mmCIF file of C-alpha atoms in Angstrom:
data_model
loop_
_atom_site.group_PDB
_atom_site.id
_atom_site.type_symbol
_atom_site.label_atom_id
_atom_site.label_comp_id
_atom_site.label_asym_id
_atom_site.label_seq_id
_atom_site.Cartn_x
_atom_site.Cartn_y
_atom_site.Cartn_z
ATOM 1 C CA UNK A 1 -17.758 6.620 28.404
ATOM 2 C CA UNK A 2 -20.718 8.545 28.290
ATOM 3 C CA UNK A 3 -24.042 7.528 27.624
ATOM 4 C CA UNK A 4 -24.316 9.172 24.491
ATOM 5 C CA UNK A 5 -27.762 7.307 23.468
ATOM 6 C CA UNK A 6 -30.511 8.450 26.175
ATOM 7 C CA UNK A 7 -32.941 5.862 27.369
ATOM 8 C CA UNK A 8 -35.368 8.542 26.846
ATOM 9 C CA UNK A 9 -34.720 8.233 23.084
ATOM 10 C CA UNK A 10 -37.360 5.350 21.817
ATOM 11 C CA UNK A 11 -35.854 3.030 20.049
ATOM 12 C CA UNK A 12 -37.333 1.706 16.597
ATOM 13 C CA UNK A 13 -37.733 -1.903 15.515
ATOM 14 C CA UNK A 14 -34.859 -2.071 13.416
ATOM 15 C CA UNK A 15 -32.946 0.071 15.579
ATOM 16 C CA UNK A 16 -28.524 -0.038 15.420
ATOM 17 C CA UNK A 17 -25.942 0.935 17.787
ATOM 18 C CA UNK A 18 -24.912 4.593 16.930
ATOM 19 C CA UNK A 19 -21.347 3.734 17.624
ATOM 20 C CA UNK A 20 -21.490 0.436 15.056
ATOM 21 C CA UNK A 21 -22.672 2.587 12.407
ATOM 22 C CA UNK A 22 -20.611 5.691 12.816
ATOM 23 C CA UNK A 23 -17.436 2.930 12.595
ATOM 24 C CA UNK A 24 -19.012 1.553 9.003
ATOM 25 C CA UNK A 25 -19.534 4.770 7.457
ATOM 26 C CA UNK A 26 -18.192 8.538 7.278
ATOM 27 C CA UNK A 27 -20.552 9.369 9.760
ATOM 28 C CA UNK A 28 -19.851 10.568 13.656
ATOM 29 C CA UNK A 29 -21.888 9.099 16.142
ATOM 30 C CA UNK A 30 -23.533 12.594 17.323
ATOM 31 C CA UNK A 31 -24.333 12.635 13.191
ATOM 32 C CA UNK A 32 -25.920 9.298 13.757
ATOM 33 C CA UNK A 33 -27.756 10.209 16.781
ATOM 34 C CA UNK A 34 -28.969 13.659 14.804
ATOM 35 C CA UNK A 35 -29.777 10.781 11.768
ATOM 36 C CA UNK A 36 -31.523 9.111 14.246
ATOM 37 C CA UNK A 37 -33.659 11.871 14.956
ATOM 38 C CA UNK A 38 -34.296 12.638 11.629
ATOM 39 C CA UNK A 39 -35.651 9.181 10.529
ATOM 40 C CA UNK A 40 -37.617 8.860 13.363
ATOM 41 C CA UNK A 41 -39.682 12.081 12.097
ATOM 42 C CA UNK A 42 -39.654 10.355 8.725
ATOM 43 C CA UNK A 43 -40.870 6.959 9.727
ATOM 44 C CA UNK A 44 -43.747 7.925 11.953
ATOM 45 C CA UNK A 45 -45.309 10.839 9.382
ATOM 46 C CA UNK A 46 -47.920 8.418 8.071
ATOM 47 C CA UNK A 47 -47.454 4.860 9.794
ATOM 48 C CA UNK A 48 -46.550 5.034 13.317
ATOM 49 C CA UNK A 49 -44.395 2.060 13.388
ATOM 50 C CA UNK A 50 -40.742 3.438 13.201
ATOM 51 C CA UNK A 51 -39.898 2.178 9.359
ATOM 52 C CA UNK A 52 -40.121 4.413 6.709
ATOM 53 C CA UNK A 53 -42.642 3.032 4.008
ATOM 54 C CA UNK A 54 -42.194 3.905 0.727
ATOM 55 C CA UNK A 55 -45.473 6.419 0.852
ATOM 56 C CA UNK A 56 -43.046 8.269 3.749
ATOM 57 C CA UNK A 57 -40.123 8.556 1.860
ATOM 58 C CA UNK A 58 -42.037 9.709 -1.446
ATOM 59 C CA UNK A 59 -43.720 12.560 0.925
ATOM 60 C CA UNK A 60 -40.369 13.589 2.493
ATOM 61 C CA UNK A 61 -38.966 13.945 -1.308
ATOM 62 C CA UNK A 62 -42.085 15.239 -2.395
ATOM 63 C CA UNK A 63 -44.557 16.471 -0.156
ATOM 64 C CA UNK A 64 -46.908 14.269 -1.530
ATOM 65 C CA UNK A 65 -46.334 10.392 -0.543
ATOM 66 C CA UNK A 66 -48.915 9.857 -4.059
ATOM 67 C CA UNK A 67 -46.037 11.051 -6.631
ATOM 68 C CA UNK A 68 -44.476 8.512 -8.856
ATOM 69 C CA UNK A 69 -41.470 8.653 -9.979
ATOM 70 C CA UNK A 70 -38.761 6.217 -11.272
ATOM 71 C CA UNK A 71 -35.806 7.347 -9.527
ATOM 72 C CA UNK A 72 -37.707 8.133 -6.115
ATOM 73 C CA UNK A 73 -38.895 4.385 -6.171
ATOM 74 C CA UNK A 74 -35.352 3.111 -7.262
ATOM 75 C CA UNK A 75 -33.854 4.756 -4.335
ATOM 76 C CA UNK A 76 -35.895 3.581 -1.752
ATOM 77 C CA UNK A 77 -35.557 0.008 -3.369
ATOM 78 C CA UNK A 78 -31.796 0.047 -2.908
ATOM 79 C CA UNK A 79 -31.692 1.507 0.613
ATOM 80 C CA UNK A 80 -34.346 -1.492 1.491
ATOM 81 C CA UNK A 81 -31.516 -4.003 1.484
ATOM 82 C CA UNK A 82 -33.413 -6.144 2.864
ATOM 83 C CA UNK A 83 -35.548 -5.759 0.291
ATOM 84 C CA UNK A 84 -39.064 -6.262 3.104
ATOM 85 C CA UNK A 85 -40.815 -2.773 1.907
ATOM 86 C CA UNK A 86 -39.482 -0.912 4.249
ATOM 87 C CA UNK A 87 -36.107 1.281 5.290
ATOM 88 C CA UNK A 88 -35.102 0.108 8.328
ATOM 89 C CA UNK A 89 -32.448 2.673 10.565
ATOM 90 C CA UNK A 90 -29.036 0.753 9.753
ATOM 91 C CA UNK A 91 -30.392 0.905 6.015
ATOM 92 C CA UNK A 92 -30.813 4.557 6.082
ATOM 93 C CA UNK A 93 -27.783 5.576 7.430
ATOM 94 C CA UNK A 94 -25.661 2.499 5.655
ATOM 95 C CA UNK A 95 -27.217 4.412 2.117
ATOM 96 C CA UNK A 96 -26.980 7.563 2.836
ATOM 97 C CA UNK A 97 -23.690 7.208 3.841
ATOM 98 C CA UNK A 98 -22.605 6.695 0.263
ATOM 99 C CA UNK A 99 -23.550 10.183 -0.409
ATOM 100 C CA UNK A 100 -21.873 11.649 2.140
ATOM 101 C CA UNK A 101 -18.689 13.973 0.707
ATOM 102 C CA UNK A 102 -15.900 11.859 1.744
ATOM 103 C CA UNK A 103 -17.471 8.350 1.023
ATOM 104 C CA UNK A 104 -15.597 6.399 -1.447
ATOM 105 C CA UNK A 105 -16.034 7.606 -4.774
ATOM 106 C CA UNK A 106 -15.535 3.444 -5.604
ATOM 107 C CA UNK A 107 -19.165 3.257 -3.604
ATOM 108 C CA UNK A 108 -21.092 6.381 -4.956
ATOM 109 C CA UNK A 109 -20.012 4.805 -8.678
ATOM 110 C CA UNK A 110 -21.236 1.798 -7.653
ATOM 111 C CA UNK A 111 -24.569 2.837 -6.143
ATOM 112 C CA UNK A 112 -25.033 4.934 -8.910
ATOM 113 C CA UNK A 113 -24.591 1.901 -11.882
ATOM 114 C CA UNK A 114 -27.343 -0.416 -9.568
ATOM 115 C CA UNK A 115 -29.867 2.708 -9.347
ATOM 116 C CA UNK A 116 -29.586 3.071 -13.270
ATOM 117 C CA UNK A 117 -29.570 -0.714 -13.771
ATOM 118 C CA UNK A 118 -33.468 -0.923 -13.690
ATOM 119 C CA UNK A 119 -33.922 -4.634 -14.187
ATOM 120 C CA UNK A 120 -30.697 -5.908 -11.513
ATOM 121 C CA UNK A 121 -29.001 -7.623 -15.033
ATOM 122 C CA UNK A 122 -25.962 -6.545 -13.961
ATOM 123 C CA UNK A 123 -25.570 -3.875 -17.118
ATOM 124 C CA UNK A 124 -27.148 -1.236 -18.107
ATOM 125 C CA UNK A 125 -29.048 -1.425 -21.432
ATOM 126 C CA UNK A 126 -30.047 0.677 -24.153
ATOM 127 C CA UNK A 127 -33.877 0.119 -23.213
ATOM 128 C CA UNK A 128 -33.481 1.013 -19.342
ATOM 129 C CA UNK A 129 -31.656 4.327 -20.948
ATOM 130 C CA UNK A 130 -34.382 4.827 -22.791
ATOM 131 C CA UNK A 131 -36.967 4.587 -20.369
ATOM 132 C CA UNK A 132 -34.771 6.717 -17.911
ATOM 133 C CA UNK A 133 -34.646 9.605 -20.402
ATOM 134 C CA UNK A 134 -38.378 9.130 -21.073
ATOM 135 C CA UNK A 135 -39.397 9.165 -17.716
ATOM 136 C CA UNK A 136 -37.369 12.750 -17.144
ATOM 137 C CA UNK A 137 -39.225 13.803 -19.952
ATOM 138 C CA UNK A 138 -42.480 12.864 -18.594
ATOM 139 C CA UNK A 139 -42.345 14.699 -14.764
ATOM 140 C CA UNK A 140 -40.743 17.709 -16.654
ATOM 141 C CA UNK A 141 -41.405 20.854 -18.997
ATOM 142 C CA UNK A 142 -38.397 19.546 -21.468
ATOM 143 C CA UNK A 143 -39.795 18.300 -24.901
ATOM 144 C CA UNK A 144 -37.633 16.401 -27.356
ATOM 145 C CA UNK A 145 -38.626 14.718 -30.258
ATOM 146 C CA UNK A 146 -38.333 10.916 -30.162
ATOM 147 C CA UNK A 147 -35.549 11.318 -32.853
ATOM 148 C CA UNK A 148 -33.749 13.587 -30.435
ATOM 149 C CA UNK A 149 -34.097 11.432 -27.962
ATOM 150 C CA UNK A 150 -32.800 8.216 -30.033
ATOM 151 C CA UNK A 151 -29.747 10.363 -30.992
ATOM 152 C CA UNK A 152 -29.073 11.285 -27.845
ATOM 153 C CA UNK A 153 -29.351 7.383 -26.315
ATOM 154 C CA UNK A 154 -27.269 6.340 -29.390
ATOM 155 C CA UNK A 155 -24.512 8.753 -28.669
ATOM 156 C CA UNK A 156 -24.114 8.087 -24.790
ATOM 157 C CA UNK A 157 -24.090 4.394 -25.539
ATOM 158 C CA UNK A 158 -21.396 4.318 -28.482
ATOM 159 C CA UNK A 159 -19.298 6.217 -25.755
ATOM 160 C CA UNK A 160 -19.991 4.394 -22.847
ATOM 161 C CA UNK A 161 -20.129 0.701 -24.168
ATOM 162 C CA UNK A 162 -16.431 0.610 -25.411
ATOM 163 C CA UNK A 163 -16.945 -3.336 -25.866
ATOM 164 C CA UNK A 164 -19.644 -2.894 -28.359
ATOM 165 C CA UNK A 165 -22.293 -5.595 -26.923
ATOM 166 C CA UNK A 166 -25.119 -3.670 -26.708
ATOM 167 C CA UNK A 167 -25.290 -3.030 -22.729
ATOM 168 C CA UNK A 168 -22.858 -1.165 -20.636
ATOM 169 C CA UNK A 169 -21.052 -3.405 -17.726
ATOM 170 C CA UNK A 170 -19.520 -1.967 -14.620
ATOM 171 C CA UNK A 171 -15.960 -1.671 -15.664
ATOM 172 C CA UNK A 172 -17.641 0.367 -19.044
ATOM 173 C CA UNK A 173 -19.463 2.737 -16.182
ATOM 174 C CA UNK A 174 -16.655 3.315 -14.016
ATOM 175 C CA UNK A 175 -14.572 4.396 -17.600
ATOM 176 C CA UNK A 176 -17.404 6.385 -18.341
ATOM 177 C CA UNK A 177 -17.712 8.274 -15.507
ATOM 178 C CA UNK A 178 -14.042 9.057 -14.326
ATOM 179 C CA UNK A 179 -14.442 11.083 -18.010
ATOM 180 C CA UNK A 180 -18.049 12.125 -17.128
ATOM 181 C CA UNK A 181 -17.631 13.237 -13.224
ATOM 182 C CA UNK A 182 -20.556 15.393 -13.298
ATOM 183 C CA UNK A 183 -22.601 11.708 -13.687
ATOM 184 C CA UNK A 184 -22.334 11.351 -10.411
ATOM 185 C CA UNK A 185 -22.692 14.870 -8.976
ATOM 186 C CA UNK A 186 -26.348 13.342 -7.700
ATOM 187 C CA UNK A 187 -24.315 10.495 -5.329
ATOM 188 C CA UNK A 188 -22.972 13.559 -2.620
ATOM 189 C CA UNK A 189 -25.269 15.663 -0.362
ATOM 190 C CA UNK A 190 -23.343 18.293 1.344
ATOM 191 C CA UNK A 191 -25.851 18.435 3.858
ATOM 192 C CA UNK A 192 -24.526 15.455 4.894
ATOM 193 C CA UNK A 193 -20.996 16.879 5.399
ATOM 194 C CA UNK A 194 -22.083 17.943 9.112
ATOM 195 C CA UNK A 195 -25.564 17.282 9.600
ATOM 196 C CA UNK A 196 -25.334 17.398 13.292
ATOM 197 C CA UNK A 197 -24.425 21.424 12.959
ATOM 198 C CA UNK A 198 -26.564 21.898 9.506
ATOM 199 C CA UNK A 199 -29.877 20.590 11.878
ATOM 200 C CA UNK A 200 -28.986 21.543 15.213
ATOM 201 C CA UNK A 201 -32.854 20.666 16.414
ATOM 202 C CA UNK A 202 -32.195 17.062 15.954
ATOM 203 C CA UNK A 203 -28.684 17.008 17.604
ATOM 204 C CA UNK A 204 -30.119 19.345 20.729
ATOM 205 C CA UNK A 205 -32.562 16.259 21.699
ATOM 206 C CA UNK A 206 -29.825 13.687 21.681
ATOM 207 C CA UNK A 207 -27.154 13.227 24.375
ATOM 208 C CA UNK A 208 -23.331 13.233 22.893
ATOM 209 C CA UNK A 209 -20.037 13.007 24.709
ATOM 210 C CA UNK A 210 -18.591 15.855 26.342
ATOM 211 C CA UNK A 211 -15.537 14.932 24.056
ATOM 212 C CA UNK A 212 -17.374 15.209 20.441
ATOM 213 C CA UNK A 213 -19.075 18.449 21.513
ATOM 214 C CA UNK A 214 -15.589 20.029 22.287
ATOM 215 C CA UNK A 215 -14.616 18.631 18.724
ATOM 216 C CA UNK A 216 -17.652 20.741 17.968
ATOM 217 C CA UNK A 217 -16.753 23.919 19.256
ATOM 218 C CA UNK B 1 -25.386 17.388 -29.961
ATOM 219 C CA UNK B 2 -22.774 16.817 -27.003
ATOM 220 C CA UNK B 3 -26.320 15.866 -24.524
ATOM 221 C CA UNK B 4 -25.259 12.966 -22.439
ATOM 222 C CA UNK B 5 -28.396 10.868 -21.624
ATOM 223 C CA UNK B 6 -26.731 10.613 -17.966
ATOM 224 C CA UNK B 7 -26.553 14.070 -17.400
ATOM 225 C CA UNK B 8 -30.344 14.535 -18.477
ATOM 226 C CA UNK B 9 -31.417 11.821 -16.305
ATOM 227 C CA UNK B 10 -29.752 13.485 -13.535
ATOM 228 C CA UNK B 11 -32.421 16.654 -13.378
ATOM 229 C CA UNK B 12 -35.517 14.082 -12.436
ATOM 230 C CA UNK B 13 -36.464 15.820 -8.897
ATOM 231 C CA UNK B 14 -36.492 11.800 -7.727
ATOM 232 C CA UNK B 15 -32.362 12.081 -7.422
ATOM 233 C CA UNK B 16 -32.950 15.393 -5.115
ATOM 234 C CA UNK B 17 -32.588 13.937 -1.868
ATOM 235 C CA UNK B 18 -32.837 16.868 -0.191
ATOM 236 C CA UNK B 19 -36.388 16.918 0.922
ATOM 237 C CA UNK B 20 -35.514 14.317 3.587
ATOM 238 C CA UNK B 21 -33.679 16.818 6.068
ATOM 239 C CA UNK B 22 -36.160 19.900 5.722
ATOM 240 C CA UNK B 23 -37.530 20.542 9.120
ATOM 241 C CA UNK B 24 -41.417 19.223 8.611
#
């Protein structure tokens, strides 16, 4: 075995094994180590204490860690499973693992039906639709009237809530989307497909086995 | 209209991930 993690390599406080996380998601470990690298630009760009803070993430996304936005913020909230303000490294790469190309479609459905139910009720309801649509609305140029809008909520819930109650469950949202794929176009990043060759400065200041870098070749 | 309030959710710049792997 090699010692594909260098000593030299600091190690943040909620630091993982490389080769523990590579086994729970479609990762490699040399993609983990190149992860690694990665997040620990992102959590030391504004607090210097190897977690990414919310204000870190939003200026990563946005170039400005002042920018609100709904979807930003619901993100980070579900990749802090620990839910302690902060995204700790097995978090990051856990979550982003779901929107790697060949994670489970089963998870990227999933992920997607908690980051759309706003309130954690378990369903997703007419007035967290609403205020989704709304919120687009307000960060961009697009203008629709609020009858437009109404219609337009109306419509995607009389096809999505089959069972008629007024909020659409997981079973509705898995229906819905294996007829709507393009709802969860949002859940894959193909930069994730190889991001040890798509940012080859973070995997040239890690160490990887002589074996994955033939794989490589 | 055939607009899914989904699909026009899914344009918010706060689903663009992206931004976290562009060399800072």
């Amino acid at each position: 075995m090699g010692c594909y993690f260098s000593k030299k390599v600091r190690k943040t406080p909620g630091y993982e094994d490389p080769t523990v996380l590579a086994s729970e998601t479609p990762f490699t470990v040399s993609e983990v180590e190149a992860l690694y690298e990665l997040y620990l630009k992102l959590s030391n760009s504004i607090i210097e204490d190897g977690l990414i803070h919310k204000e870190e993430f939003q200026l990563a996304l946005f170039r400005n860690e002042n920018k609100k936005n709904l979807f930003a913020d619901r993100i980070f909230d579900l990749f802090d499973v620990k839910r302690n303000g902060v995204i700790e490294f097995g978090e990051f790469v856990r979550s982003l693992g779901v929107f790697h190309p060949n994670a489970p479609l089963e998870d990227k459905i999933a992920f997607a039906f908690r980051l759309y139910d706003l309130r954690q009720t378990g369903y997703i309801e007419r007035e967290e639709l609403k205020e989704m649509v709304l919120a687009l609305l307000h960060e961009s140029d697009l203008v629709l009237s609020d009858d437009m809008i109404e219609s337009i909520v109306d419509k995607t819930f009389k096809d999505a809530d089959t069972k008629d109650d007024g909020r659409i469950d997981q079973d509705e949202w898995k229906a819905f989307v294996s007829q709507h794929p393009s709802l969860i176009k949002n859940m894959t990043l193909p930069y994730l497909k190889d991001i040890s060759l798509a940012f080859p400065s973070f995997i040239a200041r890690t160490e990887v086995e002589e074996s994955e870098l033939s794989e490589l070749a | 209209n055939n607009l899914n309030a989904f699909d026009i959710i899914s344009f918010s710049s706060g689903f663009d991930l992206s931004g976290l792997f562009e060399e800072k």
